[in-house]
Amino acid sequence: MYKVVEVPNDVLRQQCQRVTKFDKKLGKMIDRMFDTMYEYDGVGLAAPQINQPIRVAVVHTDDETGPVELINPEIIEASGSEIDDEGCLSMPGIFGPVERFEQIVVKSQDRLGRNVKIKANGFFARAIQHEMDHLDGILFTDKLVEKPRVVFMGTPEFAANTLREVIDAGYDVVGVVSQPDKPVGRKREIKPTPVKEVALAHDIPVLQPIKIREDYQALLDLKPDLIITAAYGQIVPTVVLEAPRFGAINVHASLLPKYRGGAPIHQAIIDGETETGVTIMYMVDRLDAGDMLSKIIVPIEERDTVGTMFDKLSAAGARLLIETLPQLIAGTLTPEAQQEEDVTFSPNISRERERLDFSRSGEDLYNQIRGMNPFPSAYTTLGTDRLKVYFAEKVPGTGTPGEIIALEADGPVIATGSEIALKLTDLQPAGKKRMDGTTFMRGVGQTLTIGQKVGEQA
């Protein structure tokens, strides 16, 4: 067993030499390095830590990845970003947050000189990067990043996913602000918001002011260094936005300056866009008007709905935020002002906009249906009863707008104001559960006739 070299020692600051001789002496040294690492209760050890300035390290984080020997290692692929605390056998009792790649692929050699490739994720990847730094004379304290006190503001599942990622990346979330709990379902039971549920699961204090513009002192008392918002649902006052030294940023589900407002996902689909995305921006006391910090583009596929895009954009936004935060904290980002001439808005969906007007084109109606699925949902009427429509298929067909021109096994076909008709394949009749078109045609559909009209003409 070796004695581990501790700071300060010049050998820990040397650029180590490549290994060119693969012999029994090298193999014995590696075996003793493993013994030393285990004795010191470590997960990695580099050759300079045993006073040998050569490019050799050993790592053993768990039995699944197994003990790994690294000789002349090089990172050839890397992705993701994660901040977490590290320590070092050469600096006992010292710990601090370091940003590392989350996934890496390393090209290395074994003790016989054979080339090997190692894929590593999470803690395993972190340990390898830590030991490889030693081979270049770098200590983990050289890479310490500040852990700002973060207050997260958000309400729905879109924001909950973002909060999970912020917590998992190791940021110090000292408080969460969410909308007040509301009754849900037929029984009108009070249920916590998705963001509140995540916060409580991680023992993070939760504030739920009815009006944040009037009731914000408890938030300021948390002394945030950074505020992150995502679909919070209220306008945040300037006094709050100006409090954190790193500012207040928002995760907005559009490619700003397009689609400012409360329903950017809905509106992008309703407008027939083929792509949207997420923008990270500074918050100001105007609706989604702050300078932009980063963006990511997310395609909108032909059959995407608000529901599917909600999930895609939530995941993309969380990833983008985690990639953006280290640069924001380090001060290496250059904010970009929004061009006012390119601004468009996406107001919350009103009840009037939910109604299907079959005098419009089939393409527009198809996009309207997708842009309101699953919430708030588009609708038409059968007689005096409301019929919610969650999805439809575009099919060729003409007739008087709103006229039933075919009754197929998987749904009724309705004429529109164009040569594209719509087959309603996912519906919810008044007083019944949501159902597919086939189920509908076996029930309510049996009462329909060719030539019957739906909608305002009915």
GROMACS .gro file of C-alpha atoms in nm:
model
  458
    1MET     CA    1   0.000   0.000   0.000
    2TYR     CA    2   0.114   0.357  -0.072
    3LYS     CA    3   0.086   0.673   0.138
    4VAL     CA    4  -0.138   0.923  -0.036
    5VAL     CA    5   0.031   1.256  -0.111
    6GLU     CA    6  -0.158   1.554   0.032
    7VAL     CA    7  -0.173   1.920  -0.063
    8PRO     CA    8   0.056   2.110  -0.080
    9ASN     CA    9   0.293   1.902  -0.292
   10ASP     CA   10   0.445   1.993  -0.628
   11VAL     CA   11   0.377   1.649  -0.775
   12LEU     CA   12   0.002   1.723  -0.758
   13ARG     CA   13   0.056   2.018  -0.991
   14GLN     CA   14   0.263   1.842  -1.256
   15GLN     CA   15   0.155   1.755  -1.610
   16CYS     CA   16   0.197   1.378  -1.601
   17GLN     CA   17   0.389   1.185  -1.866
   18ARG     CA   18   0.234   0.926  -2.095
   19VAL     CA   19   0.299   0.560  -2.017
   20THR     CA   20   0.508   0.393  -2.287
   21LYS     CA   21   0.627   0.081  -2.106
   22PHE     CA   22   0.369  -0.183  -2.018
   23ASP     CA   23   0.539  -0.438  -1.793
   24LYS     CA   24   0.495  -0.628  -1.467
   25LYS     CA   25   0.617  -0.329  -1.269
   26LEU     CA   26   0.329  -0.122  -1.405
   27GLY     CA   27   0.081  -0.398  -1.322
   28LYS     CA   28   0.207  -0.425  -0.964
   29MET     CA   29   0.182  -0.048  -0.921
   30ILE     CA   30  -0.179  -0.052  -1.040
   31ASP     CA   31  -0.264  -0.336  -0.799
   32ARG     CA   32  -0.111  -0.141  -0.509
   33MET     CA   33  -0.305   0.170  -0.617
   34PHE     CA   34  -0.631  -0.025  -0.588
   35ASP     CA   35  -0.526  -0.152  -0.243
   36THR     CA   36  -0.441   0.201  -0.135
   37MET     CA   37  -0.770   0.341  -0.266
   38TYR     CA   38  -0.970   0.077  -0.079
   39GLU     CA   39  -0.772   0.131   0.242
   40TYR     CA   40  -0.838   0.506   0.228
   41ASP     CA   41  -1.206   0.438   0.150
   42GLY     CA   42  -1.189   0.627  -0.179
   43VAL     CA   43  -1.350   0.573  -0.518
   44GLY     CA   44  -1.052   0.682  -0.728
   45LEU     CA   45  -0.680   0.739  -0.714
   46ALA     CA   46  -0.436   0.891  -0.963
   47ALA     CA   47  -0.065   0.813  -0.992
   48PRO     CA   48   0.053   1.161  -0.887
   49GLN     CA   49  -0.128   1.103  -0.556
   50ILE     CA   50   0.127   0.829  -0.486
   51ASN     CA   51   0.414   1.050  -0.605
   52GLN     CA   52   0.428   0.899  -0.956
   53PRO     CA   53   0.378   1.170  -1.225
   54ILE     CA   54   0.256   0.934  -1.498
   55ARG     CA   55  -0.083   0.908  -1.670
   56VAL     CA   56  -0.236   0.626  -1.468
   57ALA     CA   57  -0.549   0.626  -1.251
   58VAL     CA   58  -0.783   0.370  -1.096
   59VAL     CA   59  -1.156   0.407  -1.025
   60HIS     CA   60  -1.409   0.184  -0.851
   61THR     CA   61  -1.743   0.351  -0.773
   62ASP     CA   62  -1.962   0.040  -0.756
   63ASP     CA   63  -1.955  -0.328  -0.840
   64GLU     CA   64  -2.175  -0.281  -1.146
   65THR     CA   65  -1.912  -0.072  -1.325
   66GLY     CA   66  -1.636  -0.267  -1.155
   67PRO     CA   67  -1.277  -0.163  -1.087
   68VAL     CA   68  -1.139   0.033  -1.382
   69GLU     CA   69  -0.775   0.108  -1.462
   70LEU     CA   70  -0.705   0.410  -1.680
   71ILE     CA   71  -0.374   0.444  -1.865
   72ASN     CA   72  -0.321   0.741  -2.096
   73PRO     CA   73  -0.696   0.820  -2.084
   74GLU     CA   74  -0.865   1.070  -2.316
   75ILE     CA   75  -1.227   1.184  -2.321
   76ILE     CA   76  -1.351   1.143  -2.680
   77GLU     CA   77  -1.722   1.213  -2.624
   78ALA     CA   78  -1.903   1.414  -2.359
   79SER     CA   79  -2.256   1.542  -2.300
   80GLY     CA   80  -2.477   1.682  -2.029
   81SER     CA   81  -2.382   1.891  -1.730
   82GLU     CA   82  -2.416   1.834  -1.358
   83ILE     CA   83  -2.304   2.013  -1.044
   84ASP     CA   84  -2.235   1.809  -0.732
   85ASP     CA   85  -2.005   1.806  -0.430
   86GLU     CA   86  -1.663   1.640  -0.452
   87GLY     CA   87  -1.382   1.565  -0.214
   88CYS     CA   88  -1.028   1.431  -0.260
   89LEU     CA   89  -0.796   1.192  -0.075
   90SER     CA   90  -0.520   1.449  -0.121
   91MET     CA   91  -0.735   1.719   0.046
   92PRO     CA   92  -0.903   1.544   0.340
   93GLY     CA   93  -1.201   1.722   0.493
   94ILE     CA   94  -1.250   1.961   0.200
   95PHE     CA   95  -1.562   1.941  -0.016
   96GLY     CA   96  -1.724   2.165  -0.274
   97PRO     CA   97  -1.948   2.179  -0.583
   98VAL     CA   98  -1.789   2.102  -0.921
   99GLU     CA   99  -1.950   2.101  -1.264
  100ARG     CA  100  -1.879   1.785  -1.467
  101PHE     CA  101  -2.003   1.623  -1.785
  102GLU     CA  102  -2.289   1.387  -1.708
  103GLN     CA  103  -2.197   1.129  -1.974
  104ILE     CA  104  -1.852   1.057  -2.117
  105VAL     CA  105  -1.675   0.808  -2.341
  106VAL     CA  106  -1.308   0.755  -2.258
  107LYS     CA  107  -1.037   0.606  -2.479
  108SER     CA  108  -0.772   0.442  -2.265
  109GLN     CA  109  -0.532   0.148  -2.237
  110ASP     CA  110  -0.510  -0.142  -1.996
  111ARG     CA  111  -0.196  -0.270  -1.820
  112LEU     CA  112  -0.108  -0.481  -2.125
  113GLY     CA  113  -0.122  -0.180  -2.356
  114ARG     CA  114  -0.447  -0.282  -2.525
  115ASN     CA  115  -0.685  -0.004  -2.631
  116VAL     CA  116  -1.014   0.007  -2.442
  117LYS     CA  117  -1.320   0.230  -2.458
  118ILE     CA  118  -1.518   0.309  -2.143
  119LYS     CA  119  -1.868   0.459  -2.132
  120ALA     CA  120  -1.957   0.625  -1.804
  121ASN     CA  121  -2.258   0.810  -1.662
  122GLY     CA  122  -2.336   1.002  -1.346
  123PHE     CA  123  -2.111   0.943  -1.045
  124PHE     CA  124  -1.891   0.698  -1.236
  125ALA     CA  125  -1.828   0.964  -1.503
  126ARG     CA  126  -1.760   1.224  -1.232
  127ALA     CA  127  -1.500   1.004  -1.060
  128ILE     CA  128  -1.317   0.939  -1.387
  129GLN     CA  129  -1.307   1.311  -1.472
  130HIS     CA  130  -1.180   1.393  -1.123
  131GLU     CA  131  -0.892   1.145  -1.153
  132MET     CA  132  -0.810   1.254  -1.508
  133ASP     CA  133  -0.777   1.613  -1.382
  134HIS     CA  134  -0.505   1.492  -1.144
  135LEU     CA  135  -0.305   1.374  -1.447
  136ASP     CA  136  -0.300   1.734  -1.571
  137GLY     CA  137  -0.207   1.886  -1.235
  138ILE     CA  138  -0.562   2.009  -1.169
  139LEU     CA  139  -0.730   1.983  -0.829
  140PHE     CA  140  -1.106   1.981  -0.784
  141THR     CA  141  -1.084   2.306  -0.588
  142ASP     CA  142  -0.965   2.474  -0.910
  143LYS     CA  143  -1.308   2.402  -1.057
  144LEU     CA  144  -1.534   2.490  -0.768
  145VAL     CA  145  -1.854   2.658  -0.878
  146GLU     CA  146  -2.075   2.868  -0.661
  147LYS     CA  147  -2.402   2.716  -0.546
  148PRO     CA  148  -2.650   3.002  -0.554
  149ARG     CA  149  -2.955   3.004  -0.332
  150VAL     CA  150  -3.235   2.926  -0.577
  151VAL     CA  151  -3.604   3.003  -0.540
  152PHE     CA  152  -3.817   2.818  -0.794
  153MET     CA  153  -4.157   2.952  -0.903
  154GLY     CA  154  -4.394   2.728  -1.099
  155THR     CA  155  -4.722   2.542  -1.088
  156PRO     CA  156  -4.809   2.268  -1.348
  157GLU     CA  157  -4.634   1.947  -1.446
  158PHE     CA  158  -4.434   2.134  -1.711
  159ALA     CA  159  -4.266   2.324  -1.429
  160ALA     CA  160  -4.249   2.023  -1.197
  161ASN     CA  161  -4.024   1.841  -1.442
  162THR     CA  162  -3.796   2.145  -1.457
  163LEU     CA  163  -3.779   2.163  -1.078
  164ARG     CA  164  -3.683   1.795  -1.059
  165GLU     CA  165  -3.394   1.854  -1.299
  166VAL     CA  166  -3.271   2.157  -1.101
  167ILE     CA  167  -3.275   1.954  -0.778
  168ASP     CA  168  -3.110   1.650  -0.940
  169ALA     CA  169  -2.834   1.872  -1.084
  170GLY     CA  170  -2.735   1.964  -0.731
  171TYR     CA  171  -2.857   2.324  -0.706
  172ASP     CA  172  -2.951   2.460  -0.364
  173VAL     CA  173  -3.326   2.516  -0.393
  174VAL     CA  174  -3.410   2.700  -0.071
  175GLY     CA  175  -3.777   2.759  -0.148
  176VAL     CA  176  -4.057   2.702  -0.397
  177VAL     CA  177  -4.343   2.937  -0.484
  178SER     CA  178  -4.654   2.790  -0.644
  179GLN     CA  179  -5.015   2.886  -0.706
  180PRO     CA  180  -5.262   2.810  -0.424
  181ASP     CA  181  -5.403   2.457  -0.417
  182LYS     CA  182  -5.736   2.423  -0.596
  183PRO     CA  183  -6.022   2.172  -0.596
  184VAL     CA  184  -6.006   1.921  -0.881
  185GLY     CA  185  -6.224   1.641  -1.019
  186ARG     CA  186  -6.592   1.572  -0.968
  187LYS     CA  187  -6.548   1.549  -0.591
  188ARG     CA  188  -6.370   1.891  -0.589
  189GLU     CA  189  -6.097   1.762  -0.361
  190ILE     CA  190  -5.816   2.003  -0.279
  191LYS     CA  191  -5.497   1.880  -0.443
  192PRO     CA  192  -5.146   2.028  -0.428
  193THR     CA  193  -4.996   2.161  -0.749
  194PRO     CA  194  -4.746   1.931  -0.927
  195VAL     CA  195  -4.462   2.169  -0.836
  196LYS     CA  196  -4.565   2.168  -0.470
  197GLU     CA  197  -4.566   1.788  -0.469
  198VAL     CA  198  -4.207   1.778  -0.596
  199ALA     CA  199  -4.097   2.036  -0.338
  200LEU     CA  200  -4.258   1.849  -0.048
  201ALA     CA  201  -4.097   1.523  -0.163
  202HIS     CA  202  -3.758   1.694  -0.124
  203ASP     CA  203  -3.841   1.876   0.203
  204ILE     CA  204  -3.827   2.217   0.035
  205PRO     CA  205  -4.037   2.496   0.192
  206VAL     CA  206  -4.337   2.603  -0.020
  207LEU     CA  207  -4.501   2.945  -0.041
  208GLN     CA  208  -4.843   2.986  -0.205
  209PRO     CA  209  -4.944   3.354  -0.202
  210ILE     CA  210  -5.283   3.434  -0.350
  211LYS     CA  211  -5.137   3.753  -0.503
  212ILE     CA  212  -4.759   3.760  -0.535
  213ARG     CA  213  -4.770   4.132  -0.621
  214GLU     CA  214  -4.894   4.202  -0.268
  215ASP     CA  215  -4.758   3.912  -0.066
  216TYR     CA  216  -4.388   3.868  -0.149
  217GLN     CA  217  -4.194   3.940   0.171
  218ALA     CA  218  -4.166   3.570   0.265
  219LEU     CA  219  -4.001   3.508  -0.072
  220LEU     CA  220  -3.753   3.792  -0.018
  221ASP     CA  221  -3.677   3.657   0.330
  222LEU     CA  222  -3.536   3.344   0.160
  223LYS     CA  223  -3.258   3.571   0.025
  224PRO     CA  224  -3.243   3.411  -0.321
  225ASP     CA  225  -2.935   3.456  -0.537
  226LEU     CA  226  -3.136   3.336  -0.837
  227ILE     CA  227  -3.507   3.300  -0.915
  228ILE     CA  228  -3.619   3.047  -1.176
  229THR     CA  229  -3.977   3.056  -1.301
  230ALA     CA  230  -4.161   2.815  -1.527
  231ALA     CA  231  -4.534   2.849  -1.591
  232TYR     CA  232  -4.592   3.010  -1.251
  233GLY     CA  233  -4.919   3.176  -1.349
  234GLN     CA  234  -4.886   3.523  -1.195
  235ILE     CA  235  -4.702   3.843  -1.289
  236VAL     CA  236  -4.403   3.875  -1.055
  237PRO     CA  237  -4.341   4.230  -0.921
  238THR     CA  238  -4.025   4.424  -1.001
  239VAL     CA  239  -3.914   4.432  -0.638
  240VAL     CA  240  -3.887   4.052  -0.648
  241LEU     CA  241  -3.726   4.038  -0.993
  242GLU     CA  242  -3.452   4.279  -0.888
  243ALA     CA  243  -3.368   4.110  -0.556
  244PRO     CA  244  -3.145   3.816  -0.668
  245ARG     CA  245  -2.788   3.902  -0.766
  246PHE     CA  246  -2.799   3.656  -1.059
  247GLY     CA  247  -3.139   3.787  -1.161
  248ALA     CA  248  -3.471   3.616  -1.228
  249ILE     CA  249  -3.505   3.393  -1.532
  250ASN     CA  250  -3.798   3.222  -1.699
  251VAL     CA  251  -3.832   2.897  -1.892
  252HIS     CA  252  -4.080   2.989  -2.167
  253ALA     CA  253  -4.227   2.732  -2.406
  254SER     CA  254  -4.178   2.915  -2.735
  255LEU     CA  255  -3.909   3.058  -2.958
  256LEU     CA  256  -3.934   3.416  -2.843
  257PRO     CA  257  -4.024   3.677  -2.948
  258LYS     CA  258  -4.297   3.459  -3.105
  259TYR     CA  259  -4.582   3.353  -2.880
  260ARG     CA  260  -4.545   3.562  -2.570
  261GLY     CA  261  -4.824   3.490  -2.325
  262GLY     CA  262  -4.999   3.210  -2.142
  263ALA     CA  263  -5.073   2.956  -2.419
  264PRO     CA  264  -4.765   2.933  -2.644
  265ILE     CA  265  -4.786   2.557  -2.699
  266HIS     CA  266  -5.154   2.572  -2.790
  267GLN     CA  267  -5.109   2.864  -3.026
  268ALA     CA  268  -4.810   2.720  -3.213
  269ILE     CA  269  -5.010   2.406  -3.298
  270ILE     CA  270  -5.328   2.599  -3.379
  271ASP     CA  271  -5.127   2.813  -3.620
  272GLY     CA  272  -4.993   2.503  -3.796
  273GLU     CA  273  -4.629   2.563  -3.699
  274THR     CA  274  -4.386   2.282  -3.778
  275GLU     CA  275  -4.147   2.377  -3.501
  276THR     CA  276  -4.146   2.557  -3.169
  277GLY     CA  277  -3.907   2.543  -2.877
  278VAL     CA  278  -3.803   2.680  -2.541
  279THR     CA  279  -3.640   3.012  -2.454
  280ILE     CA  280  -3.457   3.090  -2.131
  281MET     CA  281  -3.483   3.464  -2.066
  282TYR     CA  282  -3.443   3.726  -1.799
  283MET     CA  283  -3.770   3.833  -1.641
  284VAL     CA  284  -3.889   4.192  -1.655
  285ASP     CA  285  -4.212   4.359  -1.549
  286ARG     CA  286  -4.361   4.310  -1.896
  287LEU     CA  287  -4.511   3.993  -2.037
  288ASP     CA  288  -4.231   3.764  -2.158
  289ALA     CA  289  -4.032   4.063  -2.285
  290GLY     CA  290  -3.693   4.006  -2.117
  291ASP     CA  291  -3.358   3.955  -2.287
  292MET     CA  292  -3.300   3.601  -2.412
  293LEU     CA  293  -3.019   3.380  -2.277
  294SER     CA  294  -3.059   3.054  -2.470
  295LYS     CA  295  -3.296   2.866  -2.700
  296ILE     CA  296  -3.368   2.515  -2.820
  297ILE     CA  297  -3.579   2.417  -3.123
  298VAL     CA  298  -3.830   2.130  -3.095
  299PRO     CA  299  -4.011   2.001  -3.408
  300ILE     CA  300  -4.391   1.974  -3.412
  301GLU     CA  301  -4.490   1.653  -3.588
  302GLU     CA  302  -4.808   1.614  -3.794
  303ARG     CA  303  -4.993   1.425  -3.519
  304ASP     CA  304  -4.855   1.612  -3.219
  305THR     CA  305  -5.102   1.761  -2.972
  306VAL     CA  306  -5.069   2.001  -2.681
  307GLY     CA  307  -5.026   1.694  -2.462
  308THR     CA  308  -4.737   1.543  -2.659
  309MET     CA  309  -4.568   1.879  -2.712
  310PHE     CA  310  -4.612   1.961  -2.343
  311ASP     CA  311  -4.402   1.655  -2.260
  312LYS     CA  312  -4.142   1.724  -2.531
  313LEU     CA  313  -4.100   2.089  -2.439
  314SER     CA  314  -4.092   2.016  -2.067
  315ALA     CA  315  -3.801   1.775  -2.117
  316ALA     CA  316  -3.623   2.005  -2.362
  317GLY     CA  317  -3.668   2.310  -2.140
  318ALA     CA  318  -3.533   2.132  -1.834
  319ARG     CA  319  -3.224   2.018  -2.027
  320LEU     CA  320  -3.170   2.366  -2.169
  321LEU     CA  321  -3.196   2.523  -1.824
  322ILE     CA  322  -2.937   2.286  -1.676
  323GLU     CA  323  -2.702   2.365  -1.964
  324THR     CA  324  -2.760   2.740  -1.927
  325LEU     CA  325  -2.728   2.781  -1.550
  326PRO     CA  326  -2.350   2.725  -1.517
  327GLN     CA  327  -2.284   2.985  -1.789
  328LEU     CA  328  -2.527   3.228  -1.628
  329ILE     CA  329  -2.361   3.193  -1.288
  330ALA     CA  330  -2.014   3.221  -1.443
  331GLY     CA  331  -2.120   3.539  -1.627
  332THR     CA  332  -2.024   3.406  -1.971
  333LEU     CA  333  -2.362   3.452  -2.141
  334THR     CA  334  -2.445   3.744  -2.370
  335PRO     CA  335  -2.816   3.832  -2.338
  336GLU     CA  336  -2.999   3.904  -2.664
  337ALA     CA  337  -3.275   4.163  -2.679
  338GLN     CA  338  -3.604   4.060  -2.838
  339GLN     CA  339  -3.693   4.235  -3.161
  340GLU     CA  340  -4.027   4.405  -3.097
  341GLU     CA  341  -4.126   4.394  -3.466
  342ASP     CA  342  -4.122   4.011  -3.449
  343VAL     CA  343  -4.341   3.982  -3.140
  344THR     CA  344  -4.656   3.769  -3.152
  345PHE     CA  345  -4.887   3.677  -2.866
  346SER     CA  346  -5.056   3.361  -2.742
  347PRO     CA  347  -5.341   3.461  -2.511
  348ASN     CA  348  -5.508   3.205  -2.288
  349ILE     CA  349  -5.771   3.000  -2.471
  350SER     CA  350  -6.120   3.148  -2.429
  351ARG     CA  351  -6.440   2.941  -2.434
  352GLU     CA  352  -6.533   3.096  -2.771
  353ARG     CA  353  -6.213   2.970  -2.932
  354GLU     CA  354  -6.286   2.610  -2.829
  355ARG     CA  355  -6.586   2.586  -3.064
  356LEU     CA  356  -6.528   2.426  -3.405
  357ASP     CA  357  -6.654   2.636  -3.694
  358PHE     CA  358  -6.686   2.391  -3.984
  359SER     CA  359  -6.698   2.671  -4.239
  360ARG     CA  360  -6.322   2.698  -4.187
  361SER     CA  361  -6.077   2.478  -4.378
  362GLY     CA  362  -6.021   2.118  -4.275
  363GLU     CA  363  -5.651   2.189  -4.218
  364ASP     CA  364  -5.726   2.478  -3.981
  365LEU     CA  365  -5.983   2.272  -3.791
  366TYR     CA  366  -5.741   1.979  -3.764
  367ASN     CA  367  -5.481   2.211  -3.611
  368GLN     CA  368  -5.739   2.364  -3.378
  369ILE     CA  369  -5.836   2.021  -3.247
  370ARG     CA  370  -5.471   1.921  -3.191
  371GLY     CA  371  -5.401   2.259  -3.032
  372MET     CA  372  -5.666   2.199  -2.765
  373ASN     CA  373  -5.598   1.834  -2.687
  374PRO     CA  374  -5.615   1.736  -2.404
  375PHE     CA  375  -5.703   2.075  -2.255
  376PRO     CA  376  -5.923   2.268  -2.281
  377SER     CA  377  -6.053   2.053  -2.576
  378ALA     CA  378  -6.235   2.164  -2.889
  379TYR     CA  379  -6.606   2.097  -2.924
  380THR     CA  380  -6.904   2.100  -3.156
  381THR     CA  381  -7.269   2.018  -3.090
  382LEU     CA  382  -7.510   1.739  -3.173
  383GLY     CA  383  -7.849   1.902  -3.145
  384THR     CA  384  -7.839   2.079  -2.812
  385ASP     CA  385  -7.567   1.856  -2.662
  386ARG     CA  386  -7.201   1.942  -2.657
  387LEU     CA  387  -6.960   1.696  -2.823
  388LYS     CA  388  -6.593   1.733  -2.729
  389VAL     CA  389  -6.348   1.644  -3.005
  390TYR     CA  390  -5.993   1.542  -2.907
  391PHE     CA  391  -5.865   1.414  -3.239
  392ALA     CA  392  -5.966   1.377  -3.601
  393GLU     CA  393  -5.825   1.231  -3.922
  394LYS     CA  394  -5.802   1.437  -4.239
  395VAL     CA  395  -5.983   1.261  -4.526
  396PRO     CA  396  -6.093   1.371  -4.873
  397GLY     CA  397  -6.454   1.485  -4.890
  398THR     CA  398  -6.683   1.777  -4.963
  399GLY     CA  399  -7.029   1.890  -4.865
  400THR     CA  400  -7.206   2.164  -4.678
  401PRO     CA  401  -6.982   2.269  -4.388
  402GLY     CA  402  -7.084   2.080  -4.075
  403GLU     CA  403  -7.269   1.809  -4.270
  404ILE     CA  404  -7.213   1.443  -4.190
  405ILE     CA  405  -7.102   1.302  -4.526
  406ALA     CA  406  -7.006   0.950  -4.413
  407LEU     CA  407  -7.058   0.719  -4.116
  408GLU     CA  408  -6.757   0.490  -4.092
  409ALA     CA  409  -6.687   0.219  -3.837
  410ASP     CA  410  -6.427   0.433  -3.658
  411GLY     CA  411  -6.601   0.770  -3.666
  412PRO     CA  412  -6.835   1.013  -3.844
  413VAL     CA  413  -6.693   1.218  -4.133
  414ILE     CA  414  -6.779   1.590  -4.130
  415ALA     CA  415  -6.754   1.827  -4.426
  416THR     CA  416  -6.558   2.151  -4.379
  417GLY     CA  417  -6.505   2.469  -4.575
  418SER     CA  418  -6.240   2.300  -4.789
  419GLU     CA  419  -6.188   1.972  -4.974
  420ILE     CA  420  -6.046   1.819  -4.655
  421ALA     CA  421  -6.315   1.659  -4.440
  422LEU     CA  422  -6.258   1.543  -4.082
  423LYS     CA  423  -6.327   1.199  -3.940
  424LEU     CA  424  -6.383   1.242  -3.566
  425THR     CA  425  -6.188   0.958  -3.401
  426ASP     CA  426  -6.150   1.067  -3.037
  427LEU     CA  427  -6.462   1.215  -2.877
  428GLN     CA  428  -6.656   1.272  -2.558
  429PRO     CA  429  -7.035   1.300  -2.581
  430ALA     CA  430  -7.220   1.500  -2.317
  431GLY     CA  431  -7.246   1.310  -1.989
  432LYS     CA  432  -7.014   1.029  -2.101
  433LYS     CA  433  -6.647   0.940  -2.079
  434ARG     CA  434  -6.395   1.011  -2.350
  435MET     CA  435  -6.394   0.734  -2.614
  436ASP     CA  436  -6.245   0.639  -2.949
  437GLY     CA  437  -6.441   0.671  -3.271
  438THR     CA  438  -6.522   0.301  -3.292
  439THR     CA  439  -6.680   0.299  -2.946
  440PHE     CA  440  -6.869   0.618  -3.031
  441MET     CA  441  -7.012   0.465  -3.348
  442ARG     CA  442  -7.143   0.164  -3.154
  443GLY     CA  443  -7.333   0.398  -2.922
  444VAL     CA  444  -7.425   0.759  -2.999
  445GLY     CA  445  -7.315   0.708  -3.358
  446GLN     CA  446  -7.608   0.474  -3.415
  447THR     CA  447  -7.840   0.774  -3.394
  448LEU     CA  448  -7.658   0.974  -3.663
  449THR     CA  449  -7.764   0.999  -4.027
  450ILE     CA  450  -7.596   1.108  -4.350
  451GLY     CA  451  -7.680   1.472  -4.418
  452GLN     CA  452  -7.730   1.556  -4.050
  453LYS     CA  453  -7.544   1.867  -3.942
  454VAL     CA  454  -7.327   1.932  -3.639
  455GLY     CA  455  -7.223   2.262  -3.487
  456GLU     CA  456  -7.402   2.590  -3.501
  457GLN     CA  457  -7.621   2.474  -3.794
  458ALA     CA  458  -7.755   2.180  -3.594
   0.00000   0.00000   0.00000
